[in-house]
Amino acid sequence: MLILVETPAGFAVFKLKDEGKLANIEDLAKEFETAESARKIVKLKAFDKFDNTSEALEAVVKLHEGTPSKGLRKFLKANCEGETLAVADSKLGNVIKEKLKIDCVHNNAVMELLRGVRSQFTELLSGLGDHDMAPMRLGLSHSLARYKLKFSSDKVDTMIIQAIGLLDDLDKELNTYAMRVREWYGWHFPELAKIISDNILYAKSVKLMGNRINAAKLDFSEILAEEIEADLKEAAVISMGTEVSDLDLLHIRELCDQVLSLSEYRAQLYDYLKSRMNTVAPNLTALVGELVGARLISHGGCLLNLSKQPGSTVQILGAEKALFRALKTKHATPKYGLIYHASVVGQAAPKHKGKMSRSLAAKSALAIRFDALGDGQDNTMGLEHRAKLEARLRNLEGKDLGRLSGSAKGKPKIEVYDKDKKKGSGGLITPAKTYNTAADSLLGQKPAKSEDGEESSKKKDKKKKKKVESEEEAEKEEPSKKKKKKVEEEEEAEKEEPSKKKKKKKAEAETEVVEVAKEEKKNKKKRKHEEEETTETPAKKKDKKEKKKKNKD
Amino acid sequence: MSPPQRGRGGGGGGGRGRGLAKGGGGSAVRGRGSESGGGIKGGNKVLVAPHRHAGVFIAKSKGDALVTKNLVPGEIIYDEKRIFVQNEDRSTVEYRIWNPHRSKLAAAINIGVDNIWINPGLKVLYLGASSGYTVSHVSDIVGHEGCVYAVEHSHICGSDLVNMTEKRTNVIPIIEDARHPAKYRMLVGMVDIILCDINQPDQATIIALNASYFLKPGAHFMITINANSIDSKLSAETVYQKEVEKLQMEELRPTEILPLDNCEGDHACVFGGYRLPRKQNS
């Protein structure tokens, strides 16, 4: 059996004299303790020296990739016919077996053998002392290190990491300078700060007019809207600010120039970042957008590192502090990190954000791997995944709507009692039942409050769908309609939630309106208890709104 | 530990002083402490005494500092302070201050480890070399006869490491993942000690694999354990115990476990031996 040993000086092949020794691994180590006993076990058969460092570097790099270099191949062909070869790397062994038809061996015994050979190397390799080896070793290691380091500069994702870092820095700087302009110029023309709220427009206006006296003569139509221009000119005349000299104005104008050029550059940088992201990671960009994608890459260090992370990590990248705190104290871990700012998660309703974040993270992990390790340059995969995610979002919302409109059977959903679920009062399932006078028949009478209640509820419902609104109105008039029960329930619950949050639970003073609407339903819905407890608050709020409305008119 | 002796110029102490001052080895030499660091103010008289561990020295002034003799006089790694000591024959010996906050090995020495097993002339394999700060001090200790193989995976630290090694010829930079010692087998010979500072959850396996490739039987190792890097949910002591057990399974028998108090977080240093001969029952 032959042993292949790679050294900085060249390749060496040793012949194992006594194969029986391999059976006893433990004793092998002892055999190699002295040079004499070592020579009894192995003998140098052939040695192929590297001509120079570059040849050595090439050979080693090829070894790293897993293929034998030309020199090695020739060497092995010449010396290893018909014998098995012990190698240190099983992958290399496989390749040698394929290409050169030489059987290769790699196991624990081989490792021990190699250890032994390595420890007695200088003795076994006559003609090559330690002193000769050392400079070769040094040379090879330096050239190898340089090769490795240079290779990394081809990675384009470093540009993205730098660009997003710069973008954040620029934003901070821009804000600082813009605030400074406002403060500085505010000594001269304080009213302007309130008139123009946008930083860039402010800087442009200041640059244009300089001293506020000029405001009346100049035309701001390119910069500002007409009303704002009018306000500006008005305020300029009656301003309370101090006078400033031309020199001061010069400096303020310079600062404005800086602000404007920075903001222009920021826009350019953002475009650059977008184009880079689309080149480096098109699928990730298609899924989460350029900014979020760039932040993820920057957080992960490089695209390759990010590709090694599982989807669950991608989901909470950026929320590490919360994550480890939760893990240590055995609380619930955060549901989203940087990925929260992706549009797919942003579009989702608050209760679906967690689910969407998880699905998005899973798909993003796939997209990242595709971008980092795959060959394709297009973003079809990312777009497909995005479509799937949006379908999922619609599905989730659809399920909700289904619940909203009620099931066909009309049976109420019985919720599992969970004392930790924070819905209204934690512990109570249903409050004590009392006789409700509002449930008395009101045929022929339209209680006055209900009308006002309607109007105020109309005002409140600006955010909600009109269908539901009209349903609610109809509901108030004909409380017996079962179909739209749950719609109104939800709505009222939602209305009452904000009011409930503002006010504490007070003693129940039942009002006709709400009670009429509810008692007819005989619902055991989870939110019922909370509604009943906050009966008077919505009514109070409605009353307040009525008053306000009256005052305004 | 040899007691520091003050060499007085002239008078009765002169003869004693003359006999002592010899290249800084084996005796204390009064030196000029310039570029103060660690409590040593510039211009003060500083005493440099050899430490219990060979190759390491202590500089005594108002405060003590750990120093090593600079292998490449005139060169510093980042901005550490140096101490210059004048010999009898007017040559200066340069010492570099070793900061225990930056280097865990220095922290371990300060706390008082029994034996660091690093001696002049030894071959050292250092996994997790980073920018090369501790590596430079280890290279100072082993001197020109010894050799330090510095393995570092990151490219950013790697380029700093390569720059450092250009001046120091007894350090071999290896920019590879320590998980695959096969990839740098042609660069490394057998070593007398492995120092491991990589903070990976599978570091026990990594050091065992490297030991099986390169560590001589009966030799030693040092590994720093960062409890948070292994498992952030368990307590530090549990993590250290688990790591020690893992090491023991791989023939790496720990002889000393040293918690490092002055580091942030929970760190510990484990020193031990590899394939140590079993003690014979007499």
Coordinates of N, CA and C in Angstrom, one line a residue, chain B residues 171-246:
Chain B
V171 N 5.1 33.2 11.9 CA 3.6 32.9 11.9 C 3.2 32.6 10.5
I172 N 2.4 31.5 10.3 CA 2.0 31.0 9.0 C 0.5 31.3 9.0
P173 N 0.0 32.2 8.1 CA -1.4 32.5 8.0 C -2.1 31.5 7.2
I174 N -3.3 31.1 7.7 CA -4.1 30.1 6.9 C -5.5 30.6 6.9
I175 N -6.0 31.0 5.7 CA -7.3 31.6 5.7 C -8.3 30.4 5.3
E176 N -8.7 29.6 6.2 CA -9.5 28.5 6.0 C -10.5 28.3 7.1
D177 N -11.5 27.5 6.9 CA -12.4 27.1 7.9 C -11.8 26.0 8.8
A178 N -11.7 26.2 10.1 CA -11.0 25.3 10.9 C -11.8 23.9 11.0
R179 N -13.0 23.9 10.5 CA -13.8 22.7 10.4 C -13.2 21.7 9.5
H180 N -12.4 22.1 8.5 CA -11.8 21.2 7.5 C -10.3 21.3 7.6
P181 N -9.7 20.6 8.6 CA -8.2 20.6 8.6 C -7.6 20.0 7.4
A182 N -8.4 19.1 6.7 CA -7.8 18.5 5.5 C -7.4 19.6 4.5
K183 N -8.1 20.7 4.6 CA -7.8 21.7 3.6 C -6.4 22.4 3.8
Y184 N -5.9 22.4 5.0 CA -4.6 23.0 5.2 C -3.6 22.0 5.7
R185 N -3.8 20.7 5.4 CA -2.9 19.7 5.9 C -1.5 19.8 5.3
M186 N -1.4 20.4 4.1 CA -0.1 20.5 3.5 C 0.7 21.6 4.0
L187 N 0.1 22.5 4.8 CA 0.8 23.7 5.3 C 1.3 23.4 6.8
V188 N 0.7 22.5 7.5 CA 0.9 22.4 8.9 C 1.6 21.0 9.2
G189 N 2.6 21.1 10.0 CA 3.3 19.9 10.5 C 2.7 19.5 11.8
M190 N 3.4 18.7 12.6 CA 2.8 18.3 13.9 C 3.1 19.4 14.9
V191 N 2.1 19.7 15.8 CA 2.3 20.8 16.7 C 2.3 20.3 18.1
D192 N 2.8 21.2 19.0 CA 3.0 20.9 20.4 C 1.8 21.4 21.2
I193 N 1.0 22.3 20.7 CA -0.1 22.8 21.5 C -1.1 23.4 20.5
I194 N -2.4 23.2 20.8 CA -3.5 23.8 20.0 C -4.2 24.9 20.9
L195 N -4.3 26.1 20.4 CA -5.1 27.1 21.1 C -6.3 27.4 20.3
C196 N -7.5 27.3 20.9 CA -8.7 27.4 20.2 C -9.6 28.5 20.7
D197 N -9.9 29.5 19.9 CA -10.8 30.6 20.3 C -11.8 30.9 19.2
I198 N -12.6 29.9 18.9 CA -13.4 30.1 17.7 C -14.9 30.4 18.0
N199 N -15.4 30.1 19.3 CA -16.8 30.5 19.6 C -17.8 29.9 18.6
Q200 N -17.7 28.6 18.3 CA -18.7 28.0 17.5 C -19.4 26.9 18.4
P201 N -20.6 26.6 18.1 CA -21.3 25.6 19.0 C -20.7 24.2 18.9
D202 N -20.0 24.0 17.7 CA -19.4 22.6 17.6 C -17.9 22.7 17.8
Q203 N -17.4 23.6 18.6 CA -16.0 23.8 18.7 C -15.3 22.6 19.3
A204 N -16.0 21.8 20.1 CA -15.3 20.6 20.7 C -14.9 19.6 19.5
T205 N -15.9 19.5 18.6 CA -15.6 18.6 17.5 C -14.5 19.1 16.6
I206 N -14.5 20.5 16.4 CA -13.4 21.1 15.6 C -12.1 20.9 16.2
I207 N -11.9 21.1 17.5 CA -10.6 21.0 18.1 C -10.2 19.5 18.1
A208 N -11.2 18.6 18.2 CA -10.8 17.2 18.2 C -10.3 16.8 16.9
L209 N -11.0 17.3 15.8 CA -10.5 16.9 14.5 C -9.1 17.4 14.2
N210 N -8.9 18.7 14.5 CA -7.6 19.3 14.3 C -6.5 18.5 15.1
A211 N -6.9 18.1 16.3 CA -5.9 17.4 17.2 C -5.6 16.1 16.5
S212 N -6.6 15.4 16.0 CA -6.3 14.1 15.4 C -5.4 14.2 14.1
Y213 N -5.5 15.4 13.5 CA -4.6 15.6 12.4 C -3.2 16.0 12.8
F214 N -3.1 17.0 13.7 CA -1.9 17.7 13.9 C -1.3 17.6 15.3
L215 N -2.0 17.2 16.3 CA -1.5 17.4 17.7 C -0.7 16.2 18.1
K216 N 0.5 16.4 18.6 CA 1.4 15.3 19.0 C 0.8 14.6 20.2
P217 N 1.0 13.3 20.4 CA 0.4 12.6 21.6 C 1.2 13.1 22.8
G218 N 0.4 13.3 23.9 CA 1.0 13.8 25.1 C 1.1 15.3 25.1
A219 N 0.6 16.0 24.1 CA 0.7 17.4 24.0 C -0.5 18.0 24.6
H220 N -0.6 19.4 24.6 CA -1.6 20.1 25.3 C -2.5 20.9 24.4
F221 N -3.6 21.4 25.0 CA -4.4 22.3 24.2 C -5.0 23.3 25.2
M222 N -5.6 24.4 24.6 CA -6.3 25.4 25.4 C -7.5 25.8 24.6
I223 N -8.7 25.9 25.2 CA -9.9 26.3 24.5 C -10.7 27.3 25.3
T224 N -11.1 28.3 24.7 CA -11.9 29.3 25.4 C -13.4 29.0 25.1
I225 N -14.2 29.0 26.1 CA -15.6 28.7 25.9 C -16.4 29.9 26.3
N226 N -17.2 30.4 25.3 CA -18.2 31.5 25.5 C -19.5 30.8 25.7
A227 N -20.1 30.9 26.9 CA -21.3 30.2 27.2 C -22.4 30.6 26.3
N228 N -22.5 31.9 25.9 CA -23.6 32.3 25.1 C -23.5 31.8 23.7
S229 N -22.3 31.5 23.2 CA -22.1 31.0 21.8 C -22.5 29.6 21.7
I230 N -22.3 28.8 22.8 CA -22.7 27.4 22.7 C -24.2 27.2 22.8
D231 N -24.7 27.7 23.9 CA -26.2 27.6 24.1 C -26.6 28.8 25.1
S232 N -27.4 29.7 24.5 CA -27.6 30.9 25.3 C -28.7 30.6 26.4
K233 N -29.4 29.5 26.3 CA -30.5 29.3 27.2 C -30.0 28.7 28.5
L234 N -28.9 27.9 28.5 CA -28.4 27.2 29.7 C -27.6 28.1 30.5
S235 N -27.4 27.8 31.8 CA -26.5 28.6 32.6 C -25.1 28.3 32.2
A236 N -24.2 29.2 32.6 CA -22.8 29.1 32.1 C -22.1 27.8 32.6
E237 N -22.3 27.5 33.9 CA -21.7 26.4 34.5 C -22.1 25.1 33.7
T238 N -23.4 25.0 33.4 CA -23.9 23.8 32.7 C -23.2 23.7 31.4
V239 N -23.0 24.9 30.7 CA -22.4 24.8 29.4 C -20.9 24.4 29.5
Y240 N -20.2 24.9 30.5 CA -18.8 24.5 30.6 C -18.7 23.0 30.9
Q241 N -19.6 22.5 31.8 CA -19.6 21.1 32.1 C -19.8 20.2 30.8
K242 N -20.8 20.7 30.0 CA -21.1 19.9 28.8 C -19.9 19.9 27.8
E243 N -19.3 21.1 27.7 CA -18.1 21.1 26.8 C -17.0 20.2 27.3
V244 N -16.8 20.3 28.6 CA -15.7 19.4 29.1 C -16.0 17.9 28.8
E245 N -17.3 17.6 29.0 CA -17.6 16.2 28.7 C -17.3 15.8 27.3
K246 N -17.7 16.8 26.4 CA -17.5 16.5 24.9 C -16.0 16.3 24.6

